[in-house]
């Protein structure tokens, strides 16, 4: 294999740069050329390609965001869009491709694999919602950002004896909500995958005050409801001042943690090894502290019931630890 390409896609995540660096460094070390594709699948269809050398990734390991930029592309979901992308890859003589992104990006990666490109997927998303890996690149940084923010909110909540509803990211994924909620000792955690009746959430807030607690914290993943909606319901039921904080995109930014840098570097490097050995069509990750690989074709919830099952098991276990 003489020439491969690397791209980032979907919402950015801290550690994507470290993954790109992992790919470029390993490829150069074994004499393979790397092309960077800018702007995700949108850039692929437009031919936004540039050769990358170690010099280009000298100073990116510690940076948040993605130097290759990222995008969400509706056009790439169409057959015509995918054909344009294939034409561009072929014109550039790309023999292998590393796609760094989330579950949506993996669907695009699978389409390219099925069309004859050798693809390896790396889990780059703060959502931690990829089947076959315990952690995604960027999740550790994001959940720590959220937890630190909730710690700060707790200080003011406690001073004013208030309840705070903190809305965190996760349209379909509850990992950030549940793990930052557990780590910050929240009274109630609302996630999209497992329904919690509002009465239960309200009862938990009331119970905290009855116990003599000075504040209470409710974490809600954006996919369940807005923080404002949840706050209104609590304020109607409990005689307490309620405030809302929406953490938003600060959860996607910032320098990647050591964990995310190492995960990204190892996976980037391994992706190149696999392509060089003629293996493709896999999504890489880490499970039980070992490198894991799953077929890209098995990572979608729509095709593999284990995806949702495994996710619910993990979240149910975590929920059992809540107060
Ligand atoms: N069914 C599909 N077929 C082809 N391409 C797809 C498909 N679904 C998504 N994609 C492509 O992948 C891109 C990224 O997907 P999406 O917006 O779901 O983000 P993601 O990769 O899941 O990351 P995150 O959830 O962290 O933002 C989409 O904009 C689209 O171009
Ligand atoms: O920045 P955008 O495109 O609004 O995306 C927001 C979504 O992206 C994610 O952060 C994942 O990257 C989700 O948790 C969130 O719902
Ligand atoms: Mg996703």
Tab-separated table of N, CA and C in Angstrom, residues 163-279:
chain	number	residue	atom	x	y	z
A	163	UNK	N	-31.898	24.518	43.434
A	163	UNK	CA	-31.768	23.351	42.562
A	163	UNK	C	-31.274	23.838	41.205
A	164	UNK	N	-30.286	23.170	40.670
A	164	UNK	CA	-29.809	23.490	39.319
A	164	UNK	C	-30.095	22.319	38.392
A	165	UNK	N	-30.663	22.664	37.248
A	165	UNK	CA	-30.801	21.665	36.192
A	165	UNK	C	-29.676	21.949	35.197
A	166	UNK	N	-28.820	20.954	34.964
A	166	UNK	CA	-27.708	21.141	34.033
A	166	UNK	C	-27.973	20.290	32.792
A	167	UNK	N	-28.075	20.974	31.658
A	167	UNK	CA	-28.297	20.250	30.396
A	167	UNK	C	-26.952	19.965	29.748
A	168	UNK	N	-26.697	18.680	29.489
A	168	UNK	CA	-25.436	18.291	28.847
A	168	UNK	C	-25.716	17.758	27.446
A	169	UNK	N	-24.650	17.564	26.662
A	169	UNK	CA	-24.841	17.077	25.292
A	169	UNK	C	-25.241	15.601	25.260
A	170	UNK	N	-25.794	15.203	24.166
A	170	UNK	CA	-26.224	13.816	23.965
A	170	UNK	C	-27.648	13.788	23.446
A	171	UNK	N	-27.766	13.822	22.124
A	171	UNK	CA	-29.096	13.767	21.509
A	171	UNK	C	-29.692	12.379	21.681
A	172	UNK	N	-28.834	11.373	21.462
A	172	UNK	CA	-29.295	9.986	21.604
A	172	UNK	C	-28.495	9.228	22.642
A	173	UNK	N	-27.435	9.838	23.155
A	173	UNK	CA	-26.509	9.111	24.038
A	173	UNK	C	-26.485	9.724	25.434
A	174	UNK	N	-26.610	8.856	26.451
A	174	UNK	CA	-26.662	9.345	27.833
A	174	UNK	C	-25.372	9.212	28.614
A	175	UNK	N	-24.277	8.844	27.952
A	175	UNK	CA	-23.042	8.566	28.705
A	175	UNK	C	-22.509	9.777	29.459
A	176	UNK	N	-22.454	10.921	28.799
A	176	UNK	CA	-21.918	12.110	29.490
A	176	UNK	C	-22.812	12.424	30.678
A	177	UNK	N	-24.128	12.411	30.456
A	177	UNK	CA	-25.058	12.754	31.546
A	177	UNK	C	-24.863	11.812	32.724
A	178	UNK	N	-24.849	10.538	32.452
A	178	UNK	CA	-24.855	9.576	33.549
A	178	UNK	C	-23.514	9.577	34.293
A	179	UNK	N	-22.427	9.656	33.556
A	179	UNK	CA	-21.134	9.547	34.256
A	179	UNK	C	-20.729	10.859	34.904
A	180	UNK	N	-21.074	11.994	34.290
A	180	UNK	CA	-20.742	13.257	34.976
A	180	UNK	C	-21.703	13.422	36.150
A	181	UNK	N	-22.946	12.937	35.989
A	181	UNK	CA	-23.910	13.014	37.099
A	181	UNK	C	-23.475	12.174	38.290
A	182	UNK	N	-22.982	10.969	38.006
A	182	UNK	CA	-22.502	10.102	39.093
A	182	UNK	C	-21.284	10.711	39.772
A	183	UNK	N	-20.350	11.180	38.949
A	183	UNK	CA	-19.097	11.713	39.503
A	183	UNK	C	-19.324	13.000	40.286
A	184	UNK	N	-20.390	13.711	39.968
A	184	UNK	CA	-20.652	14.987	40.659
A	184	UNK	C	-21.735	14.820	41.732
A	185	UNK	N	-22.222	13.608	41.934
A	185	UNK	CA	-23.209	13.348	42.988
A	185	UNK	C	-24.565	13.995	42.740
A	186	UNK	N	-25.028	13.949	41.493
A	186	UNK	CA	-26.332	14.563	41.172
A	186	UNK	C	-27.487	13.782	41.793
A	187	UNK	N	-28.574	14.492	42.070
A	187	UNK	CA	-29.760	13.841	42.643
A	187	UNK	C	-30.479	12.980	41.607
A	188	UNK	N	-30.532	13.493	40.380
A	188	UNK	CA	-31.258	12.757	39.359
A	188	UNK	C	-30.565	12.946	38.003
A	189	UNK	N	-30.592	11.881	37.197
A	189	UNK	CA	-29.917	11.914	35.896
A	189	UNK	C	-30.910	11.415	34.848
A	190	UNK	N	-31.167	12.245	33.860
A	190	UNK	CA	-32.152	11.873	32.842
A	190	UNK	C	-31.444	11.618	31.514
A	191	UNK	N	-31.597	10.394	30.984
A	191	UNK	CA	-30.897	10.018	29.742
A	191	UNK	C	-31.894	9.509	28.707
A	192	UNK	N	-31.531	9.620	27.424
A	192	UNK	CA	-32.479	9.223	26.376
A	192	UNK	C	-32.763	7.724	26.333
A	193	UNK	N	-31.789	6.890	26.712
A	193	UNK	CA	-31.947	5.446	26.502
A	193	UNK	C	-32.872	4.784	27.507
A	194	UNK	N	-32.941	5.327	28.735
A	194	UNK	CA	-33.761	4.699	29.773
A	194	UNK	C	-34.672	5.770	30.357
A	195	UNK	N	-35.965	5.565	30.243
A	195	UNK	CA	-36.888	6.622	30.673
A	195	UNK	C	-36.953	6.713	32.201
A	196	UNK	N	-36.876	7.920	32.725
A	196	UNK	CA	-37.071	8.148	34.159
A	196	UNK	C	-38.317	9.010	34.298
A	197	UNK	N	-39.359	8.542	35.021
A	197	UNK	CA	-40.550	9.380	35.172
A	197	UNK	C	-40.201	10.679	35.901
A	198	UNK	N	-40.818	11.771	35.486
A	198	UNK	CA	-40.533	13.078	36.102
A	198	UNK	C	-40.840	13.052	37.603
A	199	UNK	N	-41.864	12.250	37.991
A	199	UNK	CA	-42.213	12.160	39.423
A	199	UNK	C	-41.011	11.642	40.224
A	200	UNK	N	-40.297	10.672	39.628
A	200	UNK	CA	-39.140	10.112	40.326
A	200	UNK	C	-38.040	11.170	40.492
A	201	UNK	N	-37.841	11.938	39.448
A	201	UNK	CA	-36.823	12.999	39.493
A	201	UNK	C	-37.199	14.018	40.575
A	202	UNK	N	-38.459	14.403	40.602
A	202	UNK	CA	-38.928	15.395	41.588
A	202	UNK	C	-38.794	14.840	43.008
A	203	UNK	N	-39.149	13.578	43.184
A	203	UNK	CA	-39.054	12.943	44.494
A	203	UNK	C	-37.595	12.938	44.987
A	204	UNK	N	-36.672	12.712	44.083
A	204	UNK	CA	-35.249	12.698	44.462
A	204	UNK	C	-34.785	14.085	44.923
A	205	UNK	N	-35.289	15.108	44.236
A	205	UNK	CA	-34.933	16.484	44.638
A	205	UNK	C	-35.513	16.782	46.023
A	206	UNK	N	-36.786	16.417	46.219
A	206	UNK	CA	-37.422	16.669	47.527
A	206	UNK	C	-36.695	15.929	48.640
A	207	UNK	N	-36.353	14.685	48.347
A	207	UNK	CA	-35.679	13.853	49.341
A	207	UNK	C	-34.351	14.479	49.782
A	208	UNK	N	-33.643	15.053	48.820
A	208	UNK	CA	-32.347	15.681	49.138
A	208	UNK	C	-32.548	16.806	50.154
A	209	UNK	N	-33.554	17.646	49.930
A	209	UNK	CA	-33.793	18.758	50.875
A	209	UNK	C	-34.261	18.220	52.223
A	210	UNK	N	-35.138	17.204	52.194
A	210	UNK	CA	-35.618	16.614	53.463
A	210	UNK	C	-34.443	16.100	54.295
A	211	UNK	N	-33.454	15.546	53.595
A	211	UNK	CA	-32.266	15.024	54.272
A	211	UNK	C	-31.378	16.138	54.813
A	212	UNK	N	-31.674	17.358	54.449
A	212	UNK	CA	-30.890	18.494	54.934
A	212	UNK	C	-29.829	18.958	53.960
A	213	UNK	N	-29.874	18.453	52.748
A	213	UNK	CA	-28.891	18.889	51.761
A	213	UNK	C	-29.166	20.351	51.387
A	214	UNK	N	-28.121	21.081	51.059
A	214	UNK	CA	-28.264	22.525	50.820
A	214	UNK	C	-28.614	22.860	49.371
A	215	UNK	N	-28.532	21.889	48.532
A	215	UNK	CA	-28.798	22.158	47.114
A	215	UNK	C	-29.189	20.843	46.463
A	216	UNK	N	-29.617	20.928	45.237
A	216	UNK	CA	-29.715	19.674	44.499
A	216	UNK	C	-29.399	19.923	43.028
A	217	UNK	N	-28.897	18.868	42.404
A	217	UNK	CA	-28.456	18.970	41.003
A	217	UNK	C	-29.173	17.890	40.196
A	218	UNK	N	-29.737	18.315	39.073
A	218	UNK	CA	-30.345	17.365	38.135
A	218	UNK	C	-29.598	17.499	36.813
A	219	UNK	N	-29.164	16.377	36.269
A	219	UNK	CA	-28.470	16.400	34.964
A	219	UNK	C	-29.428	15.846	33.912
A	220	UNK	N	-29.582	16.587	32.831
A	220	UNK	CA	-30.441	16.081	31.757
A	220	UNK	C	-29.675	16.098	30.435
A	221	UNK	N	-29.696	14.969	29.741
A	221	UNK	CA	-29.105	14.915	28.396
A	221	UNK	C	-30.060	15.624	27.446
A	222	UNK	N	-29.501	16.394	26.521
A	222	UNK	CA	-30.331	17.240	25.644
A	222	UNK	C	-31.397	16.456	24.875
A	223	UNK	N	-31.145	15.160	24.641
A	223	UNK	CA	-32.102	14.366	23.873
A	223	UNK	C	-33.386	14.054	24.638
A	224	UNK	N	-33.374	14.243	25.950
A	224	UNK	CA	-34.557	13.922	26.764
A	224	UNK	C	-35.522	15.103	26.741
A	225	UNK	N	-35.013	16.269	27.068
A	225	UNK	CA	-35.810	17.499	27.114
A	225	UNK	C	-34.819	18.630	27.309
A	226	UNK	N	-35.294	19.859	27.147
A	226	UNK	CA	-34.374	20.974	27.419
A	226	UNK	C	-34.276	21.152	28.930
A	227	UNK	N	-33.174	21.742	29.370
A	227	UNK	CA	-33.015	22.026	30.796
A	227	UNK	C	-34.171	22.877	31.307
A	228	UNK	N	-34.611	23.811	30.475
A	228	UNK	CA	-35.703	24.708	30.863
A	228	UNK	C	-36.997	23.958	31.137
A	229	UNK	N	-37.300	22.997	30.281
A	229	UNK	CA	-38.536	22.211	30.464
A	229	UNK	C	-38.497	21.436	31.782
A	230	UNK	N	-37.348	20.835	32.043
A	230	UNK	CA	-37.213	20.055	33.278
A	230	UNK	C	-37.306	20.985	34.488
A	231	UNK	N	-36.646	22.134	34.393
A	231	UNK	CA	-36.658	23.096	35.512
A	231	UNK	C	-38.084	23.562	35.805
A	232	UNK	N	-38.860	23.831	34.766
A	232	UNK	CA	-40.253	24.292	34.974
A	232	UNK	C	-41.046	23.255	35.750
A	233	UNK	N	-40.871	21.999	35.396
A	233	UNK	CA	-41.639	20.946	36.080
A	233	UNK	C	-41.221	20.814	37.543
A	234	UNK	N	-39.936	20.962	37.809
A	234	UNK	CA	-39.471	20.863	39.207
A	234	UNK	C	-40.000	22.064	39.995
A	235	UNK	N	-39.912	23.255	39.379
A	235	UNK	CA	-40.333	24.477	40.081
A	235	UNK	C	-41.817	24.439	40.425
A	236	UNK	N	-42.608	23.789	39.559
A	236	UNK	CA	-44.053	23.687	39.837
A	236	UNK	C	-44.344	22.743	41.010
A	237	UNK	N	-43.467	21.753	41.179
A	237	UNK	CA	-43.755	20.716	42.174
A	237	UNK	C	-43.062	20.940	43.513
A	238	UNK	N	-41.925	21.613	43.503
A	238	UNK	CA	-41.124	21.738	44.739
A	238	UNK	C	-40.959	23.218	45.068
A	239	UNK	N	-41.072	23.550	46.364
A	239	UNK	CA	-40.964	24.939	46.781
A	239	UNK	C	-39.480	25.309	46.921
A	240	UNK	N	-38.853	25.507	45.792
A	240	UNK	CA	-37.416	25.794	45.801
A	240	UNK	C	-37.083	26.627	44.565
A	241	UNK	N	-36.046	27.433	44.686
A	241	UNK	CA	-35.617	28.207	43.513
A	241	UNK	C	-34.871	27.286	42.557
A	242	UNK	N	-35.216	27.357	41.288
A	242	UNK	CA	-34.575	26.477	40.301
A	242	UNK	C	-33.888	27.327	39.229
A	243	UNK	N	-32.692	26.943	38.870
A	243	UNK	CA	-31.952	27.618	37.797
A	243	UNK	C	-31.485	26.572	36.775
A	244	UNK	N	-31.208	27.074	35.572
A	244	UNK	CA	-30.798	26.162	34.491
A	244	UNK	C	-29.427	26.566	33.952
A	245	UNK	N	-28.582	25.596	33.678
A	245	UNK	CA	-27.334	25.864	32.956
A	245	UNK	C	-27.252	24.893	31.780
A	246	UNK	N	-27.019	25.453	30.598
A	246	UNK	CA	-26.824	24.604	29.414
A	246	UNK	C	-25.325	24.613	29.112
A	247	UNK	N	-24.681	23.459	29.230
A	247	UNK	CA	-23.218	23.455	29.058
A	247	UNK	C	-22.794	23.608	27.596
A	248	UNK	N	-23.570	23.055	26.679
A	248	UNK	CA	-23.328	23.284	25.249
A	248	UNK	C	-21.951	22.858	24.760
A	249	UNK	N	-21.457	23.624	23.788
A	249	UNK	CA	-20.286	23.169	23.044
A	249	UNK	C	-18.980	23.253	23.813
A	250	UNK	N	-18.976	23.822	25.020
A	250	UNK	CA	-17.699	23.757	25.765
A	250	UNK	C	-17.315	22.292	25.990
A	251	UNK	N	-18.326	21.417	25.945
A	251	UNK	CA	-18.045	19.991	26.154
A	251	UNK	C	-17.257	19.380	24.994
A	252	UNK	N	-17.270	20.028	23.847
A	252	UNK	CA	-16.552	19.457	22.700
A	252	UNK	C	-15.131	20.008	22.566
A	253	UNK	N	-14.839	21.093	23.315
A	253	UNK	CA	-13.547	21.731	23.117
A	253	UNK	C	-12.534	21.373	24.192
A	254	UNK	N	-11.400	22.034	24.110
A	254	UNK	CA	-10.370	21.879	25.141
A	254	UNK	C	-9.302	20.883	24.756
A	255	UNK	N	-8.167	20.995	25.458
A	255	UNK	CA	-7.055	20.084	25.194
A	255	UNK	C	-7.444	18.672	25.607
A	256	UNK	N	-7.133	17.696	24.781
A	256	UNK	CA	-7.487	16.318	25.136
A	256	UNK	C	-6.743	15.830	26.383
A	257	UNK	N	-7.415	15.011	27.159
A	257	UNK	CA	-6.786	14.411	28.342
A	257	UNK	C	-5.690	13.442	27.896
A	258	UNK	N	-4.871	13.046	28.862
A	258	UNK	CA	-3.818	12.066	28.554
A	258	UNK	C	-4.463	10.796	28.004
A	259	UNK	N	-5.564	10.383	28.635
A	259	UNK	CA	-6.257	9.165	28.205
A	259	UNK	C	-6.648	9.260	26.723
A	260	UNK	N	-7.257	10.388	26.361
A	260	UNK	CA	-7.702	10.522	24.965
A	260	UNK	C	-6.524	10.583	23.988
A	261	UNK	N	-5.439	11.242	24.401
A	261	UNK	CA	-4.266	11.308	23.503
A	261	UNK	C	-3.695	9.921	23.251
A	262	UNK	N	-3.615	9.132	24.319
A	262	UNK	CA	-3.014	7.795	24.169
A	262	UNK	C	-3.926	6.879	23.361
A	263	UNK	N	-5.229	6.926	23.682
A	263	UNK	CA	-6.181	6.097	22.933
A	263	UNK	C	-6.102	6.428	21.445
A	264	UNK	N	-6.124	7.723	21.153
A	264	UNK	CA	-6.124	8.177	19.753
A	264	UNK	C	-4.830	7.778	19.052
A	265	UNK	N	-3.710	7.952	19.725
A	265	UNK	CA	-2.414	7.654	19.107
A	265	UNK	C	-2.310	6.162	18.786
A	266	UNK	N	-2.701	5.337	19.765
A	266	UNK	CA	-2.591	3.883	19.549
A	266	UNK	C	-3.521	3.423	18.426
A	267	UNK	N	-4.741	3.958	18.425
A	267	UNK	CA	-5.690	3.521	17.397
A	267	UNK	C	-5.278	4.027	16.011
A	268	UNK	N	-4.762	5.247	15.956
A	268	UNK	CA	-4.303	5.796	14.666
A	268	UNK	C	-3.201	4.929	14.086
A	269	UNK	N	-2.274	4.565	14.935
A	269	UNK	CA	-1.143	3.758	14.497
A	269	UNK	C	-1.602	2.366	14.044
A	270	UNK	N	-2.506	1.779	14.831
A	270	UNK	CA	-2.986	0.425	14.514
A	270	UNK	C	-3.804	0.410	13.216
A	271	UNK	N	-4.530	1.503	12.972
A	271	UNK	CA	-5.305	1.566	11.722
A	271	UNK	C	-4.378	1.423	10.515
A	272	UNK	N	-3.227	2.081	10.592
A	272	UNK	CA	-2.267	2.006	9.482
A	272	UNK	C	-1.697	0.587	9.371
A	273	UNK	N	-1.358	0.001	10.522
A	273	UNK	CA	-0.842	-1.383	10.482
A	273	UNK	C	-1.831	-2.299	9.766
A	274	UNK	N	-3.114	-2.130	10.121
A	274	UNK	CA	-4.115	-3.025	9.523
A	274	UNK	C	-4.227	-2.812	8.021
A	275	UNK	N	-4.297	-1.547	7.621
A	275	UNK	CA	-4.406	-1.280	6.177
A	275	UNK	C	-3.186	-1.849	5.441
A	276	UNK	N	-2.011	-1.669	6.050
A	276	UNK	CA	-0.781	-2.158	5.405
A	276	UNK	C	-0.785	-3.681	5.287
A	277	UNK	N	-1.474	-4.334	6.242
A	277	UNK	CA	-1.542	-5.803	6.195
A	277	UNK	C	-2.728	-6.303	5.371
A	278	UNK	N	-3.431	-5.364	4.747
A	278	UNK	CA	-4.537	-5.747	3.862
A	278	UNK	C	-5.849	-5.995	4.572
A	279	UNK	N	-5.935	-5.539	5.834
A	279	UNK	CA	-7.205	-5.719	6.568
A	279	UNK	C	-8.020	-4.437	6.473
